[in-house]
Amino acid sequence: PKNIPSAPLTPLPYDQISVFSVTQHLVSKEGTNRIFYAVSMLKKDGASWRFYKSSNESKAQAFCDKLNDLVQLSQPTLSDEPVHYPEGGIQVERHEDKTLIRWKKPSTWPQALPFLLCTTGFFIALLGVRPYMPQGPFYLLSVVMLLLLITALIWASIGIGKRVIVVLTEDTFTSTLEAAFWGSSTFSINNEEIDAILFNFHPDEPNALYILRPKESELMNKINQGTPTLQDLLAAVRLSLRVYRLPVARLAVSEKLHLEQLLQQLLYERSGKQAR
């Protein structure tokens, strides 16, 4: 349709794709186990992009076969058009001794607002029935409502003005999550420790950009390929607690891919380290 601006696009060269495959997954929920089959694109850097899932293996395999028919991985990528991004998305500053990359983290207001409105409504209703309530229960409920309101306000304010700043020097990769009203958090890793910078795309799961060391990268590959052992799954729980990740929820999928490629490129420019 006319007059509808197109979303920013980032080309993914075919030579960066390893395979399209079907993997089986077991999900435990409310005491029951459920098996589903996922159709994913595995990139050569170890990242996994899940395009489709079904409880029917035949449907998943048919979808995968269609992808393999449509995408000829042996063919060169056709488009070399430059990519343009909306202002305020990802910003890069190059200095003599460092490179800075910035982007914003999403505000928590959209999630907090319904809870805040409901709590306020209950509090107003409570004030309306005050003449008909004993003092004890009224004051107890008032304190509870005030605590809920304060919690909602804190929750909403946490995301205001938040942004992620990555600083690349010759030796280190440092990420800082800044906020307008609350403290910042920082992690730093030596460039030589970085094995991979990758973005997994699973629509029904939280997205993040992972900064992986060699053992973490190997474990991530096994999980993405659907071949982890029980020991690997236990290690994955520990991995989720200690792995370095960059929040990218506010960015479009194409911008997340662009950021992955950009960080790999800038890391190489600044330190000569080639991350997958």
XYZ file of C-alpha atoms in Angstrom:
276
model
C 0.000 0.000 0.000
C 1.092 3.576 -0.670
C 2.116 6.043 2.022
C 3.078 3.273 4.468
C 6.791 3.517 5.371
C 8.665 0.259 5.136
C 10.334 -1.201 8.210
C 14.139 -1.088 8.357
C 15.697 -4.140 6.748
C 19.009 -5.869 7.376
C 20.146 -8.377 4.747
C 21.278 -11.778 5.994
C 23.669 -13.282 3.429
C 22.964 -16.911 2.576
C 26.562 -17.822 3.374
C 25.858 -16.975 7.039
C 23.100 -19.620 7.216
C 24.060 -23.167 8.133
C 20.804 -25.100 7.776
C 17.026 -25.121 8.229
C 16.071 -27.965 10.556
C 13.313 -29.508 12.681
C 14.069 -30.084 16.354
C 11.977 -31.759 19.042
C 11.360 -29.967 22.341
C 9.794 -31.098 25.610
C 7.880 -28.542 27.681
C 6.700 -29.232 31.231
C 3.792 -27.132 32.445
C 1.440 -27.620 35.389
C 2.596 -31.198 35.908
C 2.149 -32.292 32.290
C 4.733 -32.824 29.556
C 4.120 -31.631 26.026
C 6.237 -32.229 22.931
C 6.432 -29.731 20.092
C 8.503 -29.548 16.919
C 10.277 -26.333 15.973
C 11.472 -25.243 12.547
C 14.574 -23.127 12.992
C 17.281 -21.497 10.955
C 20.719 -22.194 12.392
C 23.322 -19.584 11.539
C 27.003 -20.412 11.248
C 27.755 -18.236 14.269
C 25.611 -20.588 16.391
C 22.482 -18.412 16.597
C 19.031 -19.960 16.226
C 15.994 -18.310 14.604
C 12.724 -20.136 15.242
C 10.169 -19.558 12.486
C 7.463 -22.103 13.230
C 6.404 -24.664 15.814
C 3.740 -27.348 15.874
C 2.703 -30.372 17.898
C 2.535 -32.227 14.569
C 5.940 -33.411 13.315
C 4.705 -33.839 9.726
C 3.507 -30.217 9.555
C 6.814 -28.975 10.933
C 8.775 -31.063 8.432
C 6.603 -29.826 5.543
C 7.254 -26.212 6.588
C 10.992 -26.914 6.769
C 10.974 -28.564 3.329
C 9.212 -25.504 1.885
C 11.890 -23.233 3.359
C 14.639 -25.365 1.852
C 12.893 -25.191 -1.539
C 12.486 -21.396 -1.405
C 15.908 -20.506 0.010
C 18.754 -21.879 -2.064
C 21.670 -21.606 0.349
C 24.162 -22.396 -2.398
C 23.146 -19.205 -4.254
C 24.771 -15.828 -3.528
C 22.821 -13.137 -1.705
C 21.210 -10.948 -4.371
C 20.764 -7.622 -2.571
C 23.631 -5.303 -1.648
C 21.425 -2.263 -1.030
C 22.446 0.013 1.862
C 20.378 -0.214 5.034
C 18.856 2.848 6.718
C 17.555 2.973 10.272
C 15.155 5.370 11.983
C 16.742 8.168 13.980
C 17.199 7.370 17.659
C 17.582 3.605 17.204
C 21.232 2.543 17.347
C 23.839 5.291 17.617
C 27.592 4.883 17.093
C 30.358 7.281 18.128
C 33.960 6.632 17.116
C 36.720 8.212 19.199
C 40.480 7.862 19.047
C 40.688 5.432 21.964
C 37.193 3.907 22.048
C 33.934 3.287 20.188
C 30.534 3.917 21.809
C 27.287 2.226 20.783
C 23.986 3.376 22.333
C 20.354 2.322 22.169
C 17.299 2.706 24.387
C 15.727 0.070 26.614
C 11.908 -0.070 26.561
C 9.933 1.785 29.190
C 8.011 -0.296 31.728
C 5.085 2.175 31.703
C 2.942 0.152 29.222
C 3.105 -2.919 31.486
C 2.723 -0.981 34.752
C -0.099 1.366 33.685
C -2.996 -1.185 33.751
C -1.910 -2.384 37.197
C -1.587 1.222 38.367
C -5.068 2.134 37.081
C -6.693 -0.937 38.649
C -5.038 -0.304 42.005
C -6.088 3.357 41.919
C -9.668 2.326 41.078
C -9.808 -0.099 43.998
C -8.393 2.562 46.316
C -11.055 5.100 45.237
C -13.776 2.462 45.685
C -12.403 1.715 49.149
C -12.683 5.394 50.089
C -16.290 5.350 48.867
C -17.309 2.531 51.224
C -15.387 3.901 54.207
C -18.569 4.949 56.139
C -19.831 1.365 55.970
C -16.637 -0.404 57.077
C -15.116 -1.008 60.513
C -11.982 1.072 61.076
C -9.644 -1.930 61.422
C -10.320 -3.572 58.030
C -10.499 -0.155 56.340
C -7.055 0.940 57.537
C -5.572 -2.481 56.777
C -6.877 -2.427 53.193
C -5.775 1.205 52.816
C -2.200 0.292 53.751
C -2.249 -2.642 51.308
C -3.551 -0.410 48.486
C -0.940 2.263 49.197
C 1.836 -0.336 49.113
C 0.520 -1.647 45.783
C 0.391 1.902 44.373
C 3.959 2.589 45.485
C 5.084 -0.718 43.950
C 3.396 0.152 40.640
C 4.973 3.618 40.567
C 8.436 2.190 41.260
C 7.921 -0.466 38.583
C 6.843 2.169 36.056
C 9.715 4.532 36.860
C 12.431 1.887 36.567
C 12.395 1.984 32.760
C 12.226 5.777 32.325
C 15.232 7.071 30.438
C 16.949 3.694 30.381
C 19.565 3.186 27.719
C 22.329 0.724 26.992
C 25.853 1.995 26.327
C 28.549 -0.328 24.992
C 32.138 0.918 25.112
C 34.729 -0.878 22.991
C 38.422 -0.270 23.585
C 41.454 -2.126 22.308
C 41.277 -4.519 25.274
C 37.777 -4.566 26.761
C 34.070 -4.781 25.950
C 32.015 -2.885 28.553
C 28.229 -2.561 28.729
C 26.355 -0.169 31.029
C 22.594 -0.031 31.548
C 21.730 3.502 32.658
C 18.445 4.760 34.129
C 17.078 8.211 34.919
C 15.961 7.500 38.503
C 17.642 4.267 39.537
C 21.198 2.994 39.614
C 23.084 1.662 36.630
C 24.514 -1.825 36.131
C 27.733 -2.654 34.303
C 29.631 -5.678 33.069
C 33.034 -5.827 31.396
C 34.805 -8.623 29.557
C 38.241 -8.872 27.979
C 37.994 -8.864 24.178
C 40.140 -11.997 23.918
C 37.576 -13.928 25.984
C 34.761 -13.258 23.493
C 34.026 -16.192 21.204
C 30.643 -15.142 19.805
C 28.211 -12.229 19.708
C 24.864 -13.628 18.695
C 21.142 -12.960 18.718
C 18.661 -15.833 19.043
C 15.213 -15.107 17.617
C 12.417 -17.064 19.313
C 9.131 -15.091 19.043
C 7.607 -16.548 22.222
C 10.704 -15.987 24.390
C 12.511 -12.868 25.656
C 15.159 -11.693 23.192
C 18.687 -10.701 24.105
C 22.041 -10.304 22.423
C 24.507 -12.742 23.978
C 28.217 -12.125 24.551
C 29.624 -15.648 24.841
C 32.914 -17.154 25.932
C 34.063 -20.424 24.256
C 32.420 -22.909 26.681
C 29.208 -20.868 26.754
C 29.199 -20.716 22.962
C 29.639 -24.496 22.686
C 26.760 -25.114 25.090
C 24.521 -22.611 23.274
C 25.219 -24.408 19.979
C 24.150 -27.764 21.442
C 20.928 -26.275 22.788
C 20.125 -24.502 19.514
C 20.786 -27.671 17.506
C 18.460 -29.666 19.759
C 21.193 -32.109 20.830
C 21.873 -31.281 24.490
C 22.497 -34.019 27.049
C 20.927 -33.967 30.513
C 24.231 -32.615 31.819
C 24.097 -29.862 29.179
C 20.575 -28.878 30.272
C 21.703 -28.598 33.888
C 24.653 -26.507 32.737
C 22.243 -24.328 30.749
C 20.502 -23.325 33.975
C 23.829 -22.127 35.378
C 24.591 -20.464 32.042
C 21.380 -18.424 32.187
C 22.495 -16.951 35.516
C 26.006 -15.900 34.539
C 26.029 -15.302 30.779
C 26.561 -11.735 29.566
C 23.557 -10.401 27.671
C 22.510 -7.065 26.196
C 18.809 -6.025 26.416
C 17.403 -5.371 22.942
C 13.632 -5.570 23.507
C 12.904 -2.084 22.126
C 14.635 -2.730 18.795
C 12.959 -4.209 15.734
C 14.103 -7.696 14.708
C 16.046 -6.243 11.778
C 17.768 -3.796 14.134
C 18.727 -6.639 16.466
C 20.361 -8.458 13.563
C 22.036 -5.213 12.523
C 23.323 -4.686 16.080
C 24.731 -8.211 16.164
C 26.625 -7.612 12.911
C 27.641 -4.099 13.978
C 29.156 -5.210 17.292
C 31.079 -7.990 15.555
C 32.413 -5.480 13.028
C 33.312 -2.777 15.575
C 34.998 -5.288 17.879
C 37.201 -6.354 14.971
C 37.915 -2.740 13.977
C 38.915 -1.739 17.504
C 40.856 -4.804 18.691
C 41.348 -7.182 15.771
C 39.268 -9.825 17.586
C 37.069 -11.823 15.196
C 33.911 -12.937 17.008
C 31.433 -15.298 15.378
